[in-house]
């Protein structure tokens, strides 16, 4: 298995697409074990796509792209300005709130970071912010997007680990609020030193607040409807994905009336690209995962960690630190797919809550999207704003420290994560 891991690392460093690096390195495992049937790689790849729960992934991707084409983003930007416009840091603070509001729409940190970089990035620079700081805020701010339901990472983790997706959705709200506070504090501290002013000096009038809320209400209700549908047993996670698509089309075509033939076709085209990339990665990861299970890697990892401590909090903290470190080199989706079957059984055996672990694990894995050398969201934002990676990295250090500290704090406070799921669904 060591050769497989080394091959994966080398292929990643050479710049090979992640899906192919996983498939090729996974295939080496079967070349080393000639007694295994050669049909297994094909069988596990196909069977991986037959998981009914994963049907929610393409459906939520389609719903997010349709909502983005339905005029939701501009309305949420107005609402975000009302909420955070008076905080020190101006558009930087507004962008973080917008990411939180967009969580129920896109579900993808990379998509949100790219969109906001085009919408707000150059305007932030024109208002006096350095390009590196603007890029760092837009990148790390999008961490809130996959934490608010319906995050794709939650669906993957829940499907692989047999964890209630409804409870995972409900668990995201308090962690998202904590991450927002951490980022807002880091931005405000930087803004105070550099003299970045608030976006607005006067408090919004009641009419402004009501108008902004009215404009964004259908996006805000989206995750609420998802949770209510799951809680009442009206939908399964897969069925609620279909509801999300219908909801997005109705909002765009009948309520906002901005979803027309051309914009709908563009949403479908973007969805094909996004769904293809995600599902191709999920399918090929089965080859790698098969070797991990067969070699009993979860048992080896469990033994190593429990040798350090058998306290579930200590073990979870070690896992978070490990995921933060490896996230510098491996994509978040890959980490969730490959490491869930490794770490989740260990946490369960020590009495840990799988929903609590899932949220902190997903957050820690997603942070890797914003760090060099392979952070996808980082490269997307840096390319749009033409920022050198070195400048981005230096300017982002306070933001990285803030979200890492918030993640470790969540490890110590399981009740903050499980409070909403227990309230809606009963004790887990």
Short mmCIF file of C-alpha atoms in Angstrom, two decimals:
data_model
loop_
_atom_site.label_atom_id
_atom_site.label_comp_id
_atom_site.label_asym_id
_atom_site.label_seq_id
_atom_site.Cartn_x
_atom_site.Cartn_y
_atom_site.Cartn_z
CA UNK A 1 0.00 0.00 0.00
CA UNK A 2 3.00 2.29 0.54
CA UNK A 3 3.78 2.18 -3.18
CA UNK A 4 0.19 3.18 -3.94
CA UNK A 5 0.37 6.21 -1.63
CA UNK A 6 3.75 7.25 -3.04
CA UNK A 7 2.45 6.93 -6.59
CA UNK A 8 -0.55 9.08 -5.72
CA UNK A 9 1.69 11.76 -4.17
CA UNK A 10 4.04 11.80 -7.18
CA UNK A 11 1.19 12.02 -9.70
CA UNK A 12 -0.37 14.90 -7.75
CA UNK A 13 2.96 16.76 -7.64
CA UNK A 14 3.28 16.28 -11.40
CA UNK A 15 -0.05 18.06 -11.84
CA UNK A 16 -2.14 15.12 -13.00
CA UNK A 17 -5.92 15.57 -12.54
CA UNK A 18 -6.98 14.18 -9.17
CA UNK A 19 -9.41 11.57 -10.55
CA UNK A 20 -6.74 10.02 -12.79
CA UNK A 21 -4.11 10.14 -10.04
CA UNK A 22 -6.47 8.20 -7.75
CA UNK A 23 -7.36 5.65 -10.44
CA UNK A 24 -3.77 4.99 -11.58
CA UNK A 25 -2.35 4.71 -8.08
CA UNK A 26 -5.28 2.51 -7.05
CA UNK A 27 -4.68 0.26 -10.05
CA UNK A 28 -1.11 -0.31 -8.82
CA UNK A 29 -2.57 -2.06 -5.79
CA UNK A 30 -4.12 -4.69 -8.06
CA UNK A 31 -0.90 -5.06 -10.05
CA UNK A 32 0.86 -5.83 -6.77
CA UNK A 33 -1.77 -8.39 -5.81
CA UNK A 34 -2.07 -10.62 -8.86
CA UNK A 35 -4.23 -13.11 -6.98
CA UNK A 36 -7.09 -10.57 -7.02
CA UNK A 37 -9.47 -10.82 -10.00
CA UNK A 38 -8.71 -8.16 -12.63
CA UNK A 39 -12.42 -7.42 -12.92
CA UNK A 40 -12.62 -5.90 -9.43
CA UNK A 41 -11.47 -2.36 -10.43
CA UNK A 42 -14.22 -2.21 -13.05
CA UNK A 43 -16.83 -3.65 -10.72
CA UNK A 44 -16.11 -1.30 -7.81
CA UNK A 45 -16.00 1.72 -10.12
CA UNK A 46 -19.43 0.94 -11.54
CA UNK A 47 -20.95 -0.08 -8.20
CA UNK A 48 -19.79 3.16 -6.61
CA UNK A 49 -22.10 5.09 -8.93
CA UNK A 50 -25.08 2.89 -8.03
CA UNK A 51 -25.42 4.28 -4.49
CA UNK A 52 -28.96 5.68 -4.46
CA UNK A 53 -28.12 8.27 -1.79
CA UNK A 54 -25.55 9.85 -4.14
CA UNK A 55 -28.37 10.80 -6.50
CA UNK A 56 -28.73 13.90 -4.31
CA UNK A 57 -25.31 15.16 -5.46
CA UNK A 58 -26.15 15.93 -9.12
CA UNK A 59 -29.63 17.14 -8.17
CA UNK A 60 -28.35 19.71 -5.68
CA UNK A 61 -25.67 20.82 -8.15
CA UNK A 62 -28.38 21.45 -10.76
CA UNK A 63 -30.53 23.30 -8.22
CA UNK A 64 -27.62 25.53 -7.21
CA UNK A 65 -26.73 26.44 -10.79
CA UNK A 66 -30.38 27.20 -11.63
CA UNK A 67 -30.73 29.45 -8.57
CA UNK A 68 -27.53 31.26 -9.51
CA UNK A 69 -29.04 32.02 -12.92
CA UNK A 70 -32.34 33.10 -11.35
CA UNK A 71 -31.15 36.45 -10.00
CA UNK A 72 -30.62 35.17 -6.46
CA UNK A 73 -27.02 36.39 -6.13
CA UNK A 74 -27.70 40.11 -6.65
CA UNK A 75 -30.56 40.01 -4.15
CA UNK A 76 -28.45 38.24 -1.54
CA UNK A 77 -25.66 40.79 -2.06
CA UNK A 78 -28.09 43.58 -1.19
CA UNK A 79 -29.13 41.69 1.95
CA UNK A 80 -25.50 41.02 2.93
CA UNK A 81 -24.74 44.74 2.61
CA UNK A 82 -27.59 45.57 4.97
CA UNK A 83 -26.37 42.98 7.50
CA UNK A 84 -22.61 43.66 7.45
CA UNK A 85 -22.24 47.03 5.73
CA UNK A 86 -21.38 48.89 8.95
CA UNK A 87 -18.67 46.45 10.08
CA UNK A 88 -15.07 47.59 9.75
CA UNK A 89 -13.68 46.10 6.57
CA UNK A 90 -16.38 47.16 4.11
CA UNK A 91 -16.87 44.81 1.20
CA UNK A 92 -14.64 42.20 2.85
CA UNK A 93 -17.21 41.76 5.62
CA UNK A 94 -20.07 41.85 3.12
CA UNK A 95 -18.45 39.07 1.07
CA UNK A 96 -18.27 36.74 4.09
CA UNK A 97 -21.96 37.28 4.88
CA UNK A 98 -22.78 36.72 1.21
CA UNK A 99 -20.96 33.37 1.38
CA UNK A 100 -23.11 32.36 4.35
CA UNK A 101 -26.27 33.37 2.50
CA UNK A 102 -25.08 31.57 -0.64
CA UNK A 103 -24.57 28.35 1.31
CA UNK A 104 -28.11 27.25 0.66
CA UNK A 105 -27.71 28.00 -3.04
CA UNK A 106 -24.40 26.73 -4.40
CA UNK A 107 -23.14 24.25 -1.79
CA UNK A 108 -19.65 24.54 -3.31
CA UNK A 109 -16.83 26.61 -1.84
CA UNK A 110 -14.96 26.72 -5.16
CA UNK A 111 -18.00 27.89 -7.10
CA UNK A 112 -18.80 30.55 -4.49
CA UNK A 113 -15.21 31.84 -4.34
CA UNK A 114 -15.01 32.12 -8.14
CA UNK A 115 -18.37 33.90 -8.37
CA UNK A 116 -17.57 36.40 -5.62
CA UNK A 117 -14.13 37.12 -7.04
CA UNK A 118 -15.77 38.22 -10.28
CA UNK A 119 -18.51 40.17 -8.49
CA UNK A 120 -16.59 41.88 -5.68
CA UNK A 121 -12.87 41.28 -6.11
CA UNK A 122 -11.93 44.19 -8.38
CA UNK A 123 -14.25 46.54 -6.49
CA UNK A 124 -12.50 45.63 -3.22
CA UNK A 125 -9.16 46.49 -4.81
CA UNK A 126 -10.52 49.79 -6.15
CA UNK A 127 -11.57 50.70 -2.62
CA UNK A 128 -8.02 50.43 -1.35
CA UNK A 129 -7.62 46.81 -0.27
CA UNK A 130 -4.53 44.92 -1.38
CA UNK A 131 -5.11 42.24 -3.99
CA UNK A 132 -3.71 39.56 -1.71
CA UNK A 133 -6.04 40.49 1.15
CA UNK A 134 -9.07 40.69 -1.16
CA UNK A 135 -8.23 37.28 -2.64
CA UNK A 136 -7.73 35.75 0.81
CA UNK A 137 -11.06 37.06 2.11
CA UNK A 138 -12.98 35.91 -0.96
CA UNK A 139 -11.33 32.49 -0.79
CA UNK A 140 -11.58 31.77 2.96
CA UNK A 141 -15.01 33.38 3.18
CA UNK A 142 -16.39 30.69 0.90
CA UNK A 143 -15.66 28.16 3.68
CA UNK A 144 -19.13 28.97 5.00
CA UNK A 145 -20.80 27.83 1.78
CA UNK A 146 -20.47 24.02 2.17
CA UNK A 147 -21.26 24.21 5.91
CA UNK A 148 -24.75 25.63 5.29
CA UNK A 149 -27.13 22.98 3.88
CA UNK A 150 -27.16 21.51 1.32
CA UNK A 151 -23.36 21.15 1.26
CA UNK A 152 -22.08 18.50 -1.15
CA UNK A 153 -19.47 17.39 1.39
CA UNK A 154 -22.24 16.52 3.86
CA UNK A 155 -23.96 14.32 1.30
CA UNK A 156 -20.73 12.49 0.47
CA UNK A 157 -19.81 11.98 4.13
CA UNK A 158 -23.33 10.88 5.06
CA UNK A 159 -23.56 8.46 2.15
CA UNK A 160 -20.16 6.87 2.77
CA UNK A 161 -20.44 6.74 6.55
CA UNK A 162 -24.14 5.86 6.78
CA UNK A 163 -24.82 9.02 8.79
CA UNK A 164 -28.16 10.86 8.70
CA UNK A 165 -27.87 13.55 6.02
CA UNK A 166 -30.77 15.42 7.59
CA UNK A 167 -28.92 15.68 10.90
CA UNK A 168 -25.76 16.78 9.08
CA UNK A 169 -27.70 19.51 7.28
CA UNK A 170 -29.16 20.75 10.58
CA UNK A 171 -25.75 20.66 12.29
CA UNK A 172 -24.21 23.20 9.93
CA UNK A 173 -25.82 26.39 11.20
CA UNK A 174 -24.00 26.91 14.52
CA UNK A 175 -20.53 26.04 13.09
CA UNK A 176 -21.19 28.43 10.20
CA UNK A 177 -22.01 31.21 12.68
CA UNK A 178 -18.80 30.51 14.62
CA UNK A 179 -16.72 30.55 11.44
CA UNK A 180 -18.34 33.83 10.42
CA UNK A 181 -17.45 35.41 13.79
CA UNK A 182 -13.85 34.17 13.47
CA UNK A 183 -13.46 35.55 9.94
CA UNK A 184 -15.22 38.82 10.81
CA UNK A 185 -12.86 39.34 13.75
CA UNK A 186 -9.77 38.65 11.63
CA UNK A 187 -10.99 41.01 8.89
CA UNK A 188 -11.87 43.74 11.40
CA UNK A 189 -8.44 43.51 13.03
CA UNK A 190 -6.70 43.85 9.66
CA UNK A 191 -9.03 46.66 8.60
CA UNK A 192 -8.32 48.59 11.80
CA UNK A 193 -4.57 48.43 11.21
CA UNK A 194 -4.84 49.39 7.53
CA UNK A 195 -7.69 51.85 7.82
CA UNK A 196 -10.24 50.06 5.63
CA UNK A 197 -13.57 51.83 6.23
CA UNK A 198 -17.03 50.25 6.56
CA UNK A 199 -19.13 49.87 3.43
CA UNK A 200 -21.75 52.22 4.84
CA UNK A 201 -21.77 54.64 7.77
CA UNK A 202 -25.51 54.96 8.41
CA UNK A 203 -27.68 52.21 9.78
CA UNK A 204 -30.12 50.81 7.22
CA UNK A 205 -33.64 52.11 7.41
CA UNK A 206 -36.50 49.76 8.16
CA UNK A 207 -37.63 50.07 4.55
CA UNK A 208 -34.14 49.13 3.27
CA UNK A 209 -33.93 46.14 5.57
CA UNK A 210 -37.43 44.97 4.64
CA UNK A 211 -36.71 45.37 0.91
CA UNK A 212 -33.43 43.45 1.14
CA UNK A 213 -35.06 40.68 3.16
CA UNK A 214 -37.92 40.44 0.69
CA UNK A 215 -35.47 40.13 -2.20
CA UNK A 216 -33.52 37.29 -0.59
CA UNK A 217 -36.35 35.50 1.17
CA UNK A 218 -36.69 32.66 -1.35
CA UNK A 219 -33.01 31.79 -1.09
CA UNK A 220 -33.17 31.95 2.71
CA UNK A 221 -36.19 29.65 2.79
CA UNK A 222 -34.45 27.06 0.62
CA UNK A 223 -32.48 25.28 3.41
CA UNK A 224 -35.46 25.68 5.75
CA UNK A 225 -37.71 23.79 3.33
CA UNK A 226 -35.05 21.10 2.99
CA UNK A 227 -34.86 20.53 6.74
CA UNK A 228 -38.62 20.65 7.24
CA UNK A 229 -39.13 18.14 4.42
CA UNK A 230 -36.57 15.76 5.92
CA UNK A 231 -37.85 16.23 9.48
CA UNK A 232 -41.47 15.58 8.52
CA UNK A 233 -40.52 12.50 6.51
CA UNK A 234 -41.92 13.98 3.32
CA UNK A 235 -38.67 13.42 1.41
CA UNK A 236 -35.64 11.17 1.55
CA UNK A 237 -32.29 12.93 0.94
CA UNK A 238 -32.40 11.84 -2.71
CA UNK A 239 -36.01 12.90 -3.20
CA UNK A 240 -35.39 16.26 -1.62
CA UNK A 241 -32.73 16.86 -4.25
CA UNK A 242 -35.43 16.57 -6.88
CA UNK A 243 -37.59 18.98 -4.86
CA UNK A 244 -34.66 21.40 -4.81
CA UNK A 245 -34.50 21.41 -8.62
CA UNK A 246 -38.25 22.02 -8.94
CA UNK A 247 -38.04 24.76 -6.31
CA UNK A 248 -35.15 26.46 -8.12
CA UNK A 249 -36.97 26.41 -11.46
CA UNK A 250 -40.19 27.79 -9.93
CA UNK A 251 -38.33 30.61 -8.13
CA UNK A 252 -36.35 31.55 -11.21
CA UNK A 253 -39.15 31.30 -13.77
CA UNK A 254 -42.34 32.19 -11.88
CA UNK A 255 -41.24 34.43 -8.98
CA UNK A 256 -38.09 36.28 -10.06
CA UNK A 257 -38.87 35.77 -13.76
CA UNK A 258 -35.19 35.92 -14.69
CA UNK A 259 -34.81 32.28 -15.68
CA UNK A 260 -35.35 32.13 -19.41
CA UNK A 261 -34.47 29.64 -22.11
CA UNK A 262 -30.90 30.85 -22.56
CA UNK A 263 -30.09 31.18 -18.84
CA UNK A 264 -31.67 27.78 -18.13
CA UNK A 265 -29.56 26.20 -20.89
CA UNK A 266 -26.43 27.81 -19.40
CA UNK A 267 -27.33 26.43 -15.98
CA UNK A 268 -27.74 22.93 -17.44
CA UNK A 269 -24.45 23.20 -19.33
CA UNK A 270 -22.58 24.24 -16.18
CA UNK A 271 -24.30 21.45 -14.25
CA UNK A 272 -23.14 18.84 -16.75
CA UNK A 273 -19.56 19.95 -16.22
CA UNK A 274 -19.85 20.03 -12.43
CA UNK A 275 -21.72 16.73 -12.12
CA UNK A 276 -19.33 14.98 -14.50
CA UNK A 277 -16.28 16.12 -12.55
CA UNK A 278 -17.68 15.13 -9.14
CA UNK A 279 -19.18 11.78 -10.13
CA UNK A 280 -16.10 10.78 -12.13
CA UNK A 281 -13.99 11.43 -9.03
CA UNK A 282 -16.40 9.48 -6.81
CA UNK A 283 -16.43 6.51 -9.20
CA UNK A 284 -12.65 6.23 -9.59
CA UNK A 285 -12.02 6.71 -5.88
CA UNK A 286 -13.61 3.30 -5.29
CA UNK A 287 -10.47 1.65 -6.71
CA UNK A 288 -8.30 3.39 -4.11
CA UNK A 289 -10.77 2.83 -1.28
CA UNK A 290 -10.98 -0.92 -2.00
CA UNK A 291 -7.27 -1.27 -1.29
CA UNK A 292 -7.54 0.78 1.90
CA UNK A 293 -10.22 -1.52 3.27
CA UNK A 294 -8.56 -4.76 2.11
CA UNK A 295 -5.26 -3.78 3.75
CA UNK A 296 -7.11 -2.92 6.97
CA UNK A 297 -5.72 0.60 6.99
CA UNK A 298 -8.55 1.83 9.27
CA UNK A 299 -7.47 -0.67 11.93
CA UNK A 300 -3.84 0.40 11.66
CA UNK A 301 -4.73 4.09 11.95
CA UNK A 302 -7.04 3.37 14.87
CA UNK A 303 -4.29 1.52 16.66
CA UNK A 304 -1.80 4.34 16.12
CA UNK A 305 -4.18 7.03 17.37
CA UNK A 306 -5.49 5.09 20.35
CA UNK A 307 -1.90 4.41 21.35
CA UNK A 308 -1.58 8.18 21.87
CA UNK A 309 -4.92 8.57 23.66
CA UNK A 310 -8.29 6.87 23.98
CA UNK A 311 -10.07 10.15 24.74
CA UNK A 312 -12.37 10.90 21.81
CA UNK A 313 -11.75 14.65 22.04
CA UNK A 314 -7.98 14.22 21.84
CA UNK A 315 -8.30 11.78 18.95
CA UNK A 316 -10.64 14.12 17.05
CA UNK A 317 -8.23 17.02 17.60
CA UNK A 318 -5.37 14.91 16.21
CA UNK A 319 -7.50 13.95 13.20
CA UNK A 320 -8.36 17.61 12.54
CA UNK A 321 -4.68 18.61 12.71
CA UNK A 322 -3.80 15.75 10.36
CA UNK A 323 -6.54 16.70 7.89
CA UNK A 324 -5.50 20.38 8.01
CA UNK A 325 -1.92 19.34 7.22
CA UNK A 326 -2.73 16.89 4.42
CA UNK A 327 -5.26 19.35 3.03
CA UNK A 328 -2.33 21.42 1.78
CA UNK A 329 -1.73 18.67 -0.78
CA UNK A 330 -5.05 16.86 -1.36
CA UNK A 331 -8.43 18.14 -2.57
CA UNK A 332 -11.25 18.34 0.00
CA UNK A 333 -13.60 16.03 -1.92
CA UNK A 334 -10.86 13.42 -2.14
CA UNK A 335 -10.17 13.67 1.59
CA UNK A 336 -13.84 13.17 2.45
CA UNK A 337 -14.17 10.18 0.14
CA UNK A 338 -10.93 8.47 1.18
CA UNK A 339 -10.69 9.28 4.90
CA UNK A 340 -14.30 8.90 6.03
CA UNK A 341 -14.05 5.06 6.09
CA UNK A 342 -10.70 5.38 7.88
CA UNK A 343 -11.55 7.79 10.71
CA UNK A 344 -15.29 7.49 11.27
CA UNK A 345 -15.20 3.87 12.61
CA UNK A 346 -12.51 4.94 15.09
CA UNK A 347 -14.51 7.91 16.36
CA UNK A 348 -17.61 5.72 16.70
CA UNK A 349 -15.69 3.07 18.62
CA UNK A 350 -14.56 5.72 21.11
CA UNK A 351 -18.12 6.93 21.63
CA UNK A 352 -17.92 10.04 19.48
CA UNK A 353 -20.95 11.48 17.73
CA UNK A 354 -20.69 10.88 13.93
CA UNK A 355 -22.53 14.14 13.18
CA UNK A 356 -20.20 16.16 15.40
CA UNK A 357 -17.16 14.50 13.86
CA UNK A 358 -18.56 14.89 10.36
CA UNK A 359 -18.95 18.66 10.62
CA UNK A 360 -15.47 19.32 11.98
CA UNK A 361 -13.97 16.83 9.53
CA UNK A 362 -15.71 18.46 6.55
CA UNK A 363 -14.63 21.94 7.67
CA UNK A 364 -11.02 20.85 8.18
CA UNK A 365 -10.95 19.14 4.78
CA UNK A 366 -12.52 22.15 3.03
CA UNK A 367 -9.87 24.52 4.42
CA UNK A 368 -7.44 22.74 2.09
CA UNK A 369 -9.25 24.35 -0.86
CA UNK A 370 -7.77 27.69 0.20
CA UNK A 371 -4.16 26.76 0.90
CA UNK A 372 -1.16 26.20 -1.40
CA UNK A 373 0.08 24.28 -3.25
CA UNK A 374 -3.12 22.63 -4.59
CA UNK A 375 -6.02 24.72 -3.24
CA UNK A 376 -8.59 24.85 -6.05
CA UNK A 377 -10.50 27.86 -4.66
CA UNK A 378 -7.21 29.66 -4.06
CA UNK A 379 -6.11 29.25 -7.69
CA UNK A 380 -9.54 30.28 -8.98
CA UNK A 381 -9.52 33.54 -7.01
CA UNK A 382 -5.84 34.29 -7.65
CA UNK A 383 -6.27 33.82 -11.39
CA UNK A 384 -9.31 36.12 -11.52
CA UNK A 385 -7.62 38.87 -9.47
CA UNK A 386 -4.12 38.22 -10.89
CA UNK A 387 -2.57 37.71 -7.46
CA UNK A 388 0.73 35.82 -6.98
CA UNK A 389 0.26 32.79 -4.74
CA UNK A 390 3.01 34.01 -2.42
CA UNK A 391 1.25 37.32 -1.79
CA UNK A 392 -2.06 35.54 -1.31
CA UNK A 393 -0.53 33.12 1.20
CA UNK A 394 1.06 35.87 3.30
CA UNK A 395 -2.12 37.97 3.41
CA UNK A 396 -4.27 34.93 4.25
CA UNK A 397 -2.37 33.77 7.32
CA UNK A 398 -4.66 35.59 9.84
CA UNK A 399 -7.71 34.09 8.11
CA UNK A 400 -6.19 30.59 8.14
CA UNK A 401 -5.39 30.94 11.84
CA UNK A 402 -8.93 32.16 12.60
CA UNK A 403 -10.77 29.30 10.86
CA UNK A 404 -8.33 26.65 12.15
CA UNK A 405 -8.84 27.87 15.73
CA UNK A 406 -12.63 27.88 15.23
CA UNK A 407 -12.50 24.29 13.93
CA UNK A 408 -10.50 23.09 16.93
CA UNK A 409 -12.94 24.96 19.22
CA UNK A 410 -15.79 22.98 17.64
CA UNK A 411 -13.97 19.76 18.55
CA UNK A 412 -14.15 20.84 22.20
CA UNK A 413 -17.82 21.83 21.97
CA UNK A 414 -19.83 18.93 20.54
CA UNK A 415 -23.04 20.41 21.93
CA UNK A 416 -22.66 23.44 19.67
CA UNK A 417 -22.75 21.13 16.64
CA UNK A 418 -25.43 18.70 17.78
CA UNK A 419 -27.79 21.22 19.42
CA UNK A 420 -29.87 21.97 16.29
CA UNK A 421 -30.03 18.33 15.04
CA UNK A 422 -31.13 17.16 18.50
CA UNK A 423 -33.73 19.93 18.62
CA UNK A 424 -35.20 19.05 15.22
CA UNK A 425 -34.74 15.28 15.05
CA UNK A 426 -34.43 14.28 18.69
CA UNK A 427 -31.28 13.02 20.48
CA UNK A 428 -29.01 11.05 18.17
#
